[in-house]
Amino acid sequence: MPTSATIEVSLGDRSYPIVIGQGLLDGGFELSPFIHGGDCLVVSNETVAPLYLDRLLPNLAGRDVSSLNLPDGESFKTVATMQTILDRLVSSGANRDTTVIALGGGVVGDIAGFAAACYMRGVAFIQVPTTLLAQVDSSVGGKTGVNHEMGKNLVGAFHQPQVVLIDTNTLDTLPERELRAGLAEVVKYGAICDPAFFEWLEENMPALLDKDAQALAHAIQRSCELKAAVVADDEREAGRRAILNFGHTFGHAIEHCLGYGEWLHGEAVAAGMIMAAELSGIEADATTRLRNLLASAGLPTTPPAIDSERWHDAMGMDKKVQQKQLRFVLLRTLGDAWITSDYDEGRLQALTGAGR
Ligand code: NAD
Ligand code: GLY
């Protein structure tokens, strides 16, 4: 029998459950109650579909299901790829009661979700995340979108799913480098809002890297609980939700400057979190703990070489910029983050060479 836990994302009439467990594919959790119309389009990619598409179909019993596989990789997270989903929806005669189901990592989820947000001004959407990063972060909260040649995730929409279905057994096939990248976002939650979880991660990182089922289940559940609470409080990032972007101003700049896919998103965020901790000016011991935890997960803790002009331009495209002012998510201490435009200019210069 599959085991599962359910976390509610409380957003009034856009509320939805995150269902987490082992063995939820292969018919272990019925998705039909979340599909209000007739047909569904499962959007996956050339890597994930051969592994999991057939195993998702029993969860959709009684539904008319078709599928579309995208090319794999962050470099395909573009408007052009999103257009192929729209083309398929149009050519198949899909109407407003269609449901789009994303089966894959954050790239598939973000693109498919954006297509669902746009098609006929919005059709229903379901997330079935298969990477650790997608299970702890990108499948929850309704941010969808694609990259633009000028910057990361610049084009998108908020569009909440009907349900997030997390079968943790899908992590069995996840490459080790991708697991490590997902752990960066897990560490993020401890760093920004849960010092006890940070301590738990310090003790349990070896078990997580070993894919210990109990440790992974706890890390995924706690991450989803923390994200669900932040999103319920501030769905459209008017304020507090921005703390989920800790390390991302630097991380997105790294991804953009190196070329999408060179460093994985989680790797760039890991180095970005150390830069943000240094910009915060918190006690050295706290930054050392963060660095040690990320290093123990095999993640980079120093940025690649990027010249100051490129840092400046890439950070200037960050979505948190207001009135041409950079804003950063900084730490007051480990486990307590805030967003501010009042950062130390000298420290930023030292980190990137880029000034105001
Ligand atoms: P990804 O989607 O590229 O997946 C990583 C790799 O793993 C891909 O090659 C994929 O095909 C493969 N894969 C997926 N599941 C697998 C499995 N079970 N077994 C074997 N291989 C598998 O990368 P990601 O780390 O999942 O997501 C990164 C993306 O998520 C970035 O574009 C980032 O911007 C986005 N993101 C979005 C949000 C949000 O709130 N929407 C939050 C964080 C990150
Ligand atoms: N990953 C950032 C957010 O969902 O807000």
mmCIF file with all atom_site columns, C-alpha atoms and ligand atoms in Angstrom, residues 137 140-141 143 185 188 227 231 237 241 244-245 248, ligand 2:
data_model
loop_
_atom_site.group_PDB
_atom_site.id
_atom_site.type_symbol
_atom_site.label_atom_id
_atom_site.label_alt_id
_atom_site.label_comp_id
_atom_site.label_asym_id
_atom_site.label_entity_id
_atom_site.label_seq_id
_atom_site.pdbx_PDB_ins_code
_atom_site.Cartn_x
_atom_site.Cartn_y
_atom_site.Cartn_z
_atom_site.occupancy
_atom_site.B_iso_or_equiv
_atom_site.pdbx_formal_charge
_atom_site.auth_seq_id
_atom_site.auth_comp_id
_atom_site.auth_asym_id
_atom_site.auth_atom_id
_atom_site.pdbx_PDB_model_num
ATOM   1  C CA . ASP A 1 137 ? 10.148 23.981 -4.495  1.00 0.00 ? 137 ASP A CA 1
ATOM   2  C CA . VAL A 1 140 ? 4.479  24.414 -5.223  1.00 0.00 ? 140 VAL A CA 1
ATOM   3  C CA . GLY A 1 141 ? 3.313  28.009 -5.263  1.00 0.00 ? 141 GLY A CA 1
ATOM   4  C CA . LYS A 1 143 ? 5.157  30.432 -10.305 1.00 0.00 ? 143 LYS A CA 1
ATOM   5  C CA . GLU A 1 185 ? 16.747 24.561 -2.130  1.00 0.00 ? 185 GLU A CA 1
ATOM   6  C CA . LYS A 1 188 ? 17.540 27.380 1.682   1.00 0.00 ? 188 LYS A CA 1
ATOM   7  C CA . LYS A 1 227 ? 6.881  26.881 1.287   1.00 0.00 ? 227 LYS A CA 1
ATOM   8  C CA . VAL A 1 231 ? 2.894  31.193 -0.305  1.00 0.00 ? 231 VAL A CA 1
ATOM   9  C CA . GLU A 1 237 ? 5.183  38.130 -3.779  1.00 0.00 ? 237 GLU A CA 1
ATOM   10 C CA . ARG A 1 241 ? 7.446  35.514 -0.421  1.00 0.00 ? 241 ARG A CA 1
ATOM   11 C CA . LEU A 1 244 ? 12.202 32.201 -1.051  1.00 0.00 ? 244 LEU A CA 1
ATOM   12 C CA . ASN A 1 245 ? 14.568 33.950 -3.431  1.00 0.00 ? 245 ASN A CA 1
ATOM   13 C CA . HIS A 1 248 ? 18.699 33.768 -6.290  1.00 0.00 ? 248 HIS A CA 1
HETATM 14 N N1 . GLY B 2 .   ? 11.099 29.718 -5.736  1.00 0.00 ? 2   GLY B N1 1
HETATM 15 C C1 . GLY B 2 .   ? 10.645 31.022 -5.345  1.00 0.00 ? 2   GLY B C1 1
HETATM 16 C C2 . GLY B 2 .   ? 9.185  31.118 -5.169  1.00 0.00 ? 2   GLY B C2 1
HETATM 17 O O1 . GLY B 2 .   ? 8.451  30.180 -5.407  1.00 0.00 ? 2   GLY B O1 1
HETATM 18 O O2 . GLY B 2 .   ? 8.716  32.141 -4.779  1.00 0.00 ? 2   GLY B O2 1
#
